[in-house]
Each structure stands twice: as structure tokens, then as C-alpha cells.
XYZ file of C-alpha atoms in Angstrom:
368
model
C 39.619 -36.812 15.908
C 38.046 -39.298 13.300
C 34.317 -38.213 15.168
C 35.373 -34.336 15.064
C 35.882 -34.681 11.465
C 32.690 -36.724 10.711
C 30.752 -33.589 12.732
C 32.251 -31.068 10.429
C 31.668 -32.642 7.637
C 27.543 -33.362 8.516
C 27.542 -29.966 9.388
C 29.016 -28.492 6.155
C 26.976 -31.015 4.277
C 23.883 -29.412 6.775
C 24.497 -25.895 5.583
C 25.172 -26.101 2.030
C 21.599 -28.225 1.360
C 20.221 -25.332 3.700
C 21.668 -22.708 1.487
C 20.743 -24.725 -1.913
C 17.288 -24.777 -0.468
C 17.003 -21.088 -0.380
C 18.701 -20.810 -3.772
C 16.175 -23.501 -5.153
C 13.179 -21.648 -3.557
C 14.176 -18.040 -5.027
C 14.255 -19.902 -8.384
C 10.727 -21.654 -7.691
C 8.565 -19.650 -5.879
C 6.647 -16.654 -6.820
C 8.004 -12.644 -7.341
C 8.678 -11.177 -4.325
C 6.413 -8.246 -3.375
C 7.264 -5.415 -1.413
C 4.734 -2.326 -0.271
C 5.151 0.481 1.103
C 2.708 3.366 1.784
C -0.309 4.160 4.395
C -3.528 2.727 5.968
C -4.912 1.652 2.768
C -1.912 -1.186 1.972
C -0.708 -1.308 5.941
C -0.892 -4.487 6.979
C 0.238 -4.247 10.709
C 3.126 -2.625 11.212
C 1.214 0.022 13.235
C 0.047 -2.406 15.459
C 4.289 -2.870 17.123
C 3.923 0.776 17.243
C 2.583 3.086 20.069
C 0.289 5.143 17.784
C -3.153 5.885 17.712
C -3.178 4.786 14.332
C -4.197 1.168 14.577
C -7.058 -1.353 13.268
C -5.793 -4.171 15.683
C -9.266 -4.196 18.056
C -12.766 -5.854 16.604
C -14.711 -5.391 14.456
C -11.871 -5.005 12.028
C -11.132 -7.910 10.625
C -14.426 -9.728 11.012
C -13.938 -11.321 7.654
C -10.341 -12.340 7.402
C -9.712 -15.682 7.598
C -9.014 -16.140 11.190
C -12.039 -13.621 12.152
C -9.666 -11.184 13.982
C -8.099 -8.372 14.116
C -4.517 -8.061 11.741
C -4.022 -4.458 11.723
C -5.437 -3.519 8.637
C -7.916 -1.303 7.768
C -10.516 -3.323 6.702
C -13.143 -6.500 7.728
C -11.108 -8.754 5.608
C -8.134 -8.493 3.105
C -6.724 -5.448 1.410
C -5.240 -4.565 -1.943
C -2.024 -6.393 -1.287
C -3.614 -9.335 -0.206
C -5.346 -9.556 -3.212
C -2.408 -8.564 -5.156
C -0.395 -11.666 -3.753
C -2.937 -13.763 -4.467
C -2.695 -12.981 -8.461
C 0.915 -13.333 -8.024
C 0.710 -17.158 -6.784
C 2.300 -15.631 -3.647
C 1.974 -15.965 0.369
C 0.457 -12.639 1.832
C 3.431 -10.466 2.921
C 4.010 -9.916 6.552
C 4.653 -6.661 8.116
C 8.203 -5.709 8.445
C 8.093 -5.073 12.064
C 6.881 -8.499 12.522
C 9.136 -10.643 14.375
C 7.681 -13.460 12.026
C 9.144 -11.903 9.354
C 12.717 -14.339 9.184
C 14.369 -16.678 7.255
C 12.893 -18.057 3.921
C 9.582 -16.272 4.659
C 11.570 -12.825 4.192
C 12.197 -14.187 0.387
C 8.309 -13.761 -0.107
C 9.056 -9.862 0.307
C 7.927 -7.537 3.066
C 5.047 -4.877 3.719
C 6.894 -1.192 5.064
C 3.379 0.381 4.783
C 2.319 2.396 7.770
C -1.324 3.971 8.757
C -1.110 7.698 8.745
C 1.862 8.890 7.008
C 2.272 11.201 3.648
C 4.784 11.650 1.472
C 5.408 14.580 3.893
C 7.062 14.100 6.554
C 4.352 16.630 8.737
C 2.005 14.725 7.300
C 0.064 12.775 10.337
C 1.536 14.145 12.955
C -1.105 14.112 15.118
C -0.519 10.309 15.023
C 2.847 10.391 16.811
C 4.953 7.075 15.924
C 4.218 5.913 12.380
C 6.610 4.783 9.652
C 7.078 7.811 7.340
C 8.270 6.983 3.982
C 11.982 7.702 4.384
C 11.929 5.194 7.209
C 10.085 2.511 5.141
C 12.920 3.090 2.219
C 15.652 2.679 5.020
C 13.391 -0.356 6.184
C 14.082 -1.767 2.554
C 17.680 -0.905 2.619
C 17.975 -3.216 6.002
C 15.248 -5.287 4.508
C 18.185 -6.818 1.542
C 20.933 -6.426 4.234
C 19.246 -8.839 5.799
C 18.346 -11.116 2.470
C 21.680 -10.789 1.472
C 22.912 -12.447 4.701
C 21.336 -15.158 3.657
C 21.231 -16.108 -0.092
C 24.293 -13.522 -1.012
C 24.429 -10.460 -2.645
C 23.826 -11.426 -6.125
C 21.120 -13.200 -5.633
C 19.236 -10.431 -2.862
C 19.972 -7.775 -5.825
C 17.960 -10.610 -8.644
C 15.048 -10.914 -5.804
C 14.646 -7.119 -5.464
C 14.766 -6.155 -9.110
C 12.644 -9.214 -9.878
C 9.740 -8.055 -7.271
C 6.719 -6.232 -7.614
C 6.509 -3.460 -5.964
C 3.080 -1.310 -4.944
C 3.248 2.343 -3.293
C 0.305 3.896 -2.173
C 0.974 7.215 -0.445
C -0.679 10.869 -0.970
C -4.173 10.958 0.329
C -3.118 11.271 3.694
C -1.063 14.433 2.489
C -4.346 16.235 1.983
C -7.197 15.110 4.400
C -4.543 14.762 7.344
C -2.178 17.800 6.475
C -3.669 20.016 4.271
C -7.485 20.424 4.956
C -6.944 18.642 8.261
C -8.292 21.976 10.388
C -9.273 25.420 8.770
C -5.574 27.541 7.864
C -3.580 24.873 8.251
C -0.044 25.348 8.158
C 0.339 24.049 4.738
C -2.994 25.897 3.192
C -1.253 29.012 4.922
C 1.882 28.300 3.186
C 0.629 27.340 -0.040
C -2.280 27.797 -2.599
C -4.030 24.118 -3.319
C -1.944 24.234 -7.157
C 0.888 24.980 -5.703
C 0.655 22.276 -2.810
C 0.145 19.508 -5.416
C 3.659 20.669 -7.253
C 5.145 20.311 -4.194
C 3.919 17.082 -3.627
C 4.567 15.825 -6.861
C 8.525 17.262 -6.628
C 8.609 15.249 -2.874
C 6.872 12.075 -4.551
C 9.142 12.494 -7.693
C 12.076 11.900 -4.806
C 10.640 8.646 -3.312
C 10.103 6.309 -6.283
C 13.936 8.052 -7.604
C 14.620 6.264 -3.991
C 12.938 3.419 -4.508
C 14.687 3.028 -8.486
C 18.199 3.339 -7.432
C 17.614 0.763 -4.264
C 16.467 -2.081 -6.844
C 13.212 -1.172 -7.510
C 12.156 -2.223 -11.661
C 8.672 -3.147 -11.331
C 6.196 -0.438 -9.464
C 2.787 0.227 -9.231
C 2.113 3.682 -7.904
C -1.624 4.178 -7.386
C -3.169 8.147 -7.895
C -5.590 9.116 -4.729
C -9.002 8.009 -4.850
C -11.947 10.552 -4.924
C -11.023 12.267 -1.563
C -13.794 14.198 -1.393
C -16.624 11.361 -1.515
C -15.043 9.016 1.200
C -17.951 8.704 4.150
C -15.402 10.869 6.669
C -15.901 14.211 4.225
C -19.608 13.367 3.578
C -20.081 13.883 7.335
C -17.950 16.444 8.066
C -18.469 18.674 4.916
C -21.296 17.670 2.812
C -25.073 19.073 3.418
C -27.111 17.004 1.188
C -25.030 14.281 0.538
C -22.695 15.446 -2.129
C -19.033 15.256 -2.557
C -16.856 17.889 -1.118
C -15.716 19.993 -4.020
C -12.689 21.152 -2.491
C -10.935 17.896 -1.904
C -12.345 16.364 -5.193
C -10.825 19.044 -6.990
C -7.489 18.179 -4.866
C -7.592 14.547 -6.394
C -8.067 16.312 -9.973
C -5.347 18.148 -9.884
C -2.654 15.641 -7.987
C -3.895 12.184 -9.793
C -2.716 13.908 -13.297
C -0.097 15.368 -12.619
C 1.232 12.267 -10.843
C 0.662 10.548 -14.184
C 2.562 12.596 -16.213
C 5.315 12.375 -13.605
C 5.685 8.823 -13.865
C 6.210 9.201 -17.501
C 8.596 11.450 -17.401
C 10.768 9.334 -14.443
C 10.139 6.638 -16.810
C 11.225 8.283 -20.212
C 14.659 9.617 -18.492
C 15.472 5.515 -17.018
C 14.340 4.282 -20.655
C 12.261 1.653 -19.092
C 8.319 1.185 -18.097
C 9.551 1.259 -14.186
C 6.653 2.995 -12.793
C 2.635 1.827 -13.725
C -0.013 4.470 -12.663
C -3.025 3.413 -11.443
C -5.985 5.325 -11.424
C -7.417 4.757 -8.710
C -9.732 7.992 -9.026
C -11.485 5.980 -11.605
C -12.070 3.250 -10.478
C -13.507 4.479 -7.022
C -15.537 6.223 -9.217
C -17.265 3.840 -10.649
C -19.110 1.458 -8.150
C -19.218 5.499 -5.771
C -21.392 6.983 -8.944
C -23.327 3.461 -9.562
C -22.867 1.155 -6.646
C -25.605 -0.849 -7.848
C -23.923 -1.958 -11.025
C -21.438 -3.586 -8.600
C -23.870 -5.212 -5.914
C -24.012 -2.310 -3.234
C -26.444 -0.658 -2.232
C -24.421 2.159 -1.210
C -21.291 3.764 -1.353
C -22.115 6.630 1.019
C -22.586 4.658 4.151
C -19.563 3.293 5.560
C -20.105 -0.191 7.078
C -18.622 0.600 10.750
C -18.627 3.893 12.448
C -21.356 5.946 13.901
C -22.391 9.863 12.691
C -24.006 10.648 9.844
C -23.071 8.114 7.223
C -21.453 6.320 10.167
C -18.337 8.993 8.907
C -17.417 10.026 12.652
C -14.645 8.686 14.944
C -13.141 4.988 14.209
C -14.816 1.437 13.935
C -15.179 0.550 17.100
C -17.284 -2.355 18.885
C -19.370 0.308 20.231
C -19.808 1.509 16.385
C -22.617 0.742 14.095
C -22.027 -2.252 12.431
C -23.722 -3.544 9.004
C -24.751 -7.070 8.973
C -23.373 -8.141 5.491
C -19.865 -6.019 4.204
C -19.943 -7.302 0.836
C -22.915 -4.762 -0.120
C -21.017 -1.448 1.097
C -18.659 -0.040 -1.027
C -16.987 1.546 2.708
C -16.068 -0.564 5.206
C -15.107 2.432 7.834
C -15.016 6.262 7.203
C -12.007 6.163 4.919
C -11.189 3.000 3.879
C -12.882 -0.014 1.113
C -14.528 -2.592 2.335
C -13.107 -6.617 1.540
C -15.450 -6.442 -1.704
C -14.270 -2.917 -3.293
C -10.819 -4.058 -2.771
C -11.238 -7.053 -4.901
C -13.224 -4.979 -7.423
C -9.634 -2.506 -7.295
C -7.306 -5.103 -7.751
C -9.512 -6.920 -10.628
C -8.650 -3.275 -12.519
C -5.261 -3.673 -11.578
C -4.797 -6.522 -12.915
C -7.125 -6.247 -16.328
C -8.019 -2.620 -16.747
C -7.529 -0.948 -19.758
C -5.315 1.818 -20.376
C -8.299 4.325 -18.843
C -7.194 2.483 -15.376
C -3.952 1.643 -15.694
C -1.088 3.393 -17.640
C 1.480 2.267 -19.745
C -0.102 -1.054 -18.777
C -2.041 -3.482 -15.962
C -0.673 -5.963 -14.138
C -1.926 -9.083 -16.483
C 0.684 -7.253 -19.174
C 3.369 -6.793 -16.619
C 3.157 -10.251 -15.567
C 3.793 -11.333 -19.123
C 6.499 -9.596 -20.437
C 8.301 -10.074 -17.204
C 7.737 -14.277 -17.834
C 9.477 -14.083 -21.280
C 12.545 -12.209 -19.684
């Protein structure tokens, strides 16, 4: 009886230093960070998924640490990599990632999923990817699961402590929209009117996202839509951006702005950060040099004119040195440009990010 006794006890001493551990660790480590969105911030979640929407196959990935393959969509890191980084934090893992357990699920998660909208038609032709509702529900099982472990109180503290990035909307155009001539949606819609719609369906997500814990997001604009090296091959003739979807990204990336202020103005609080992502493409696609590419028509990987056509591939055309193309594939940055993006995020001025970048964020959150 005496031994019995002496095993409960070791054991209740066992759990309660586990459980201070995790307690101690939410109070020392770094902001959780949670993302949700498409190719440009997945980070493998397509790759558990039976989808044709994958980057889990060479050359992608040629730069990341390990020199393989992670599922995203570039030869190295991507925004949220570099994001973490400036947060002191571990890279998140993909949420379908059966890694993704115990104290490593206090470092946050990544919902993002190649292919999706903020339409649920968008991507279809893709088959099994996360659309957004699903990633929000993912986030609702996502503190379930937290909660099991650290409590409610503290799960709710980690959530509304986190950073949050959501990067969703491009997808809505060049895979929905203008994906073949008379689409559905340009049947159903003139292009003004298809970006109000989006913007009421977008409005709903981050009102989602606010009311499941969400007090720190950064909601990036689509970049120049029209300029990526997919739409210089498929609709440009002498090398010129396509009008039509550049003019989509003027009208949406605005709009999407003044959106956020208004979602902010009615909670009372700078919840949502816009960042212009437009811009800030724009700059090293209009004067690559200025950045240390020598182009930023020429994707890296791919084959076609401006190697624009059909996925990276092994058999693909492959550049000898990524950090001089502004592309790494037909739609997505290369290692480099990310880094470039996130240095914006995190310093721009109010031209790049509005009410404020992530340097400011980071700050007033520290004094709070």
C-alpha cells in the first residue's frame, strides 16, 4: 500500500512539473504565430493531401536548409519563415502534420493551403485543398487541442497574444475568375462588381478570425497579378504586364484597405494591418536591378516563354543561382524576394504597411 502511494505521489509530482513546464514555456518563449491562406504562405499541408497542388518533388526546395523538398512553393523559405524568424520563433509546422503535438503546438500552426480563394469555387480544378472555412475550423480544433493541455485560460492568452498572417485573394482571380475565357464568375459578374463581392466574402473571414481570438493580423493585398511570369506567357506579346489582371489588383488591393479600416474602426482596436504587397512587388518587378536581379520576368524554374508554362519540375529549366531572380516558378517569389517582402513588413513605412509595420506592432504589444 505504502509503494502504491509512493507511485501516486511521483506521478502527481510527474505531471504537475510537466504542466508547469508548459505554463513556464508560454510565459518564455516567443508569440505564437498562426497562418492561414494559399500557396504563397503554405507550408505543407498540401503535401497530406491528394491534390495536384503540391511543391513536395525537386527542385523545390533546393535552398532550404535540408536541400529538399517541404511543400512550399519556393527553393528555400517563404514569408512565414521569415516572419518567425523576426519573431525569435521556431518555423511553424503545417497543421496536418502529425509533428505538430505537444509543446511544439504552443509555437502556433500554419492552416495555409495551395490553391484555395476566399471562394469556396475558387481552385476547384485542384480537388482536395483546405479552403478557408476549413482552415478557421482547423483553428477552432487547433485551441481545443491547446486547451487540453495548458487550460482554457491560458489557450485563450496564447491565441489573442499571436500574430497572425492571412494571405488569400490572388487565387480568386487567376484561378476563378480569368482562369478560362467566360468563366462562370466573369459570366456572373462585371470585374467591379467581382471585387465587392470579394471584399463582402473577405470582410466575413477576418470577422471569423476576430471573434475566434484573433487581435493581431496581418492581411496582405494581392501582388501585381498581371506581371507574375505565368500571365507574361500566357497573355503578354512583348513582354508587358497584362492590363486586365493588373487592373484587378488596382481595384481589390484598395478596397481591401479601406475594409480593414472600417472592421477596425467598428472593434475600436488596430486588429487588422494591411500590407501592400502590390507595392512592394512593384518595386524590385519595375527595377530589379536596384535589388540585385537581373530579372523579374524570368521565373527561375519552369519551361515556356519566361519559363511561365506548367510547374517546376526536374525536367524544367533551372537557373543556376536563385538569389538573382525575382521568380522562383511561374507564380511564386523566389527565397531572396521573400526576404526583401518581409524586410517591408517589418520596417516599411506607412506607403507599405497601414496603420503600421510589424517593428511598431512588436513594440506596443511588449509594453502591454
Amino acid at each position: 500500500m505504502a509503494r502504491m502511494l509512493l507511485l501516486c505521489s511521483r506521478m502527481v509530482f510527474m505531471m504537475a512539473m510537466t504542466l508547469g513546464s508548459f505554463s513556464t514555456n508560454i510565459a518564455e518563449a516567443a508569440r505564437a504565430f498562426f497562418v492561414f491562406g494559399d500557396s504563397l504562405v503554405d507550408n505543407g499541408n498540401n503535401n497530406y493531401l491528394a491534390t495536384t497542388a503540391r511543391a513536395d518533388s525537386p527542385p523545390y526546395g533546393i535552398d532550404y536548409p535540408t536541400h529538399r523538398p517541404t511543400g512550399r512553393f519556393s527553393n528555400g523559405r517563404n514569408i512565414p519563415d521569415f516572419i518567425s524568424e523576426q519573431i525569435g520563433s521556431e518555423p511553424t509546422l503545417p497543421y496536418l502534420s502529425p509533428e505538430l503535438s505537444g509543446q511544439r503546438l504552443l509555437i502556433g500552426a500554419n492552416f495555409a493551403s495551395a490553391g484555395i480563394g476566399i471562394l469556396n469555387d475558387t481552385g476547384i480544378q485542384f480537388i482536395n485543398i483546405i479552403r478557408m472555412f476549413r482552415q478557421l475550423e482547423y483553428f477552432q480544433e487547433y485551441q481545443r487541442r491547446v486547451a487540453a493541455i495548458i487550460g482554457d485560460q491560458r489557450a485563450k492568452q496564447l491565441v489573442n497574444q499571436a500574430l497572425v498572417l492571412i494571405t488569400v485573394g490572388g487565387n480568386d482571380f487567376v484561378n476563378n475568375y480569368y482562369l478560362v475565357p467566360y468563366s462562370a464568375r466573369s459570366a456572373q459578374y462585371s470585374l467591379p462588381d467581382y471585387v465587392k463581392y470579394l471584399i463582402s466574402e473577405y470582410q466575413k473571414i477576418l470577422q471569423k478570425l476576430y471573434d475566434l481570438g484573433a487581435r493581431r493580423v496581418l492581411v496582405t493585398g494581392t501582388g501585381p497579378m498581371g506581371c507574375v511570369p505565368a500571365e507574361l506567357a500566357l497573355r503578354s506579346t512583348n513582354g508587358q504586364c497584362s492590363a486586365e489582371l493588373q487592373r484587378a489588383a488596382s481595384l481589390f488591393n484598395p478596397q481591401l484597405v479601406q475594409m480593414l479600416s472600417g472592421l477596425n474602426s467598428r472593434i475600436g482596436s488596430d486588429v487588422f494591418v494591411g500590407v501592400n504587397t502590390q507595392q512592394i512587388h512593384n518595386d524590385f518587378i519595375h527595377n530589379p536591378q536596384s535589388f540585385g536581379f537581373v530579372t523579374s520576368k524570368v521565373a527561375c524554374c519552369g519551361q515556356g516563354p519566361y519559363n511561365g508554362l506548367g510547374l517546376c519540375t526536374p525536367a524544367s529549366t533551372l537557373c543556376p543561382n536563385r538569389d538573382i531572380y525575382a521568380f522562383w516558378d511561374a507564380f511564386h517569389p523566389s527565397e531572396r524576394a521573400n526576404g526583401l517582402i518581409v524586410q517591408q513588413i517589418v520596417s516599411g513605412s506607412t506607403e507599405y504597411m497601414h496603420p503600421m509595420n510589424l517593428s511598431t506592432i512588436m513594440a506596443l504589444d511588449s509594453r502591454n
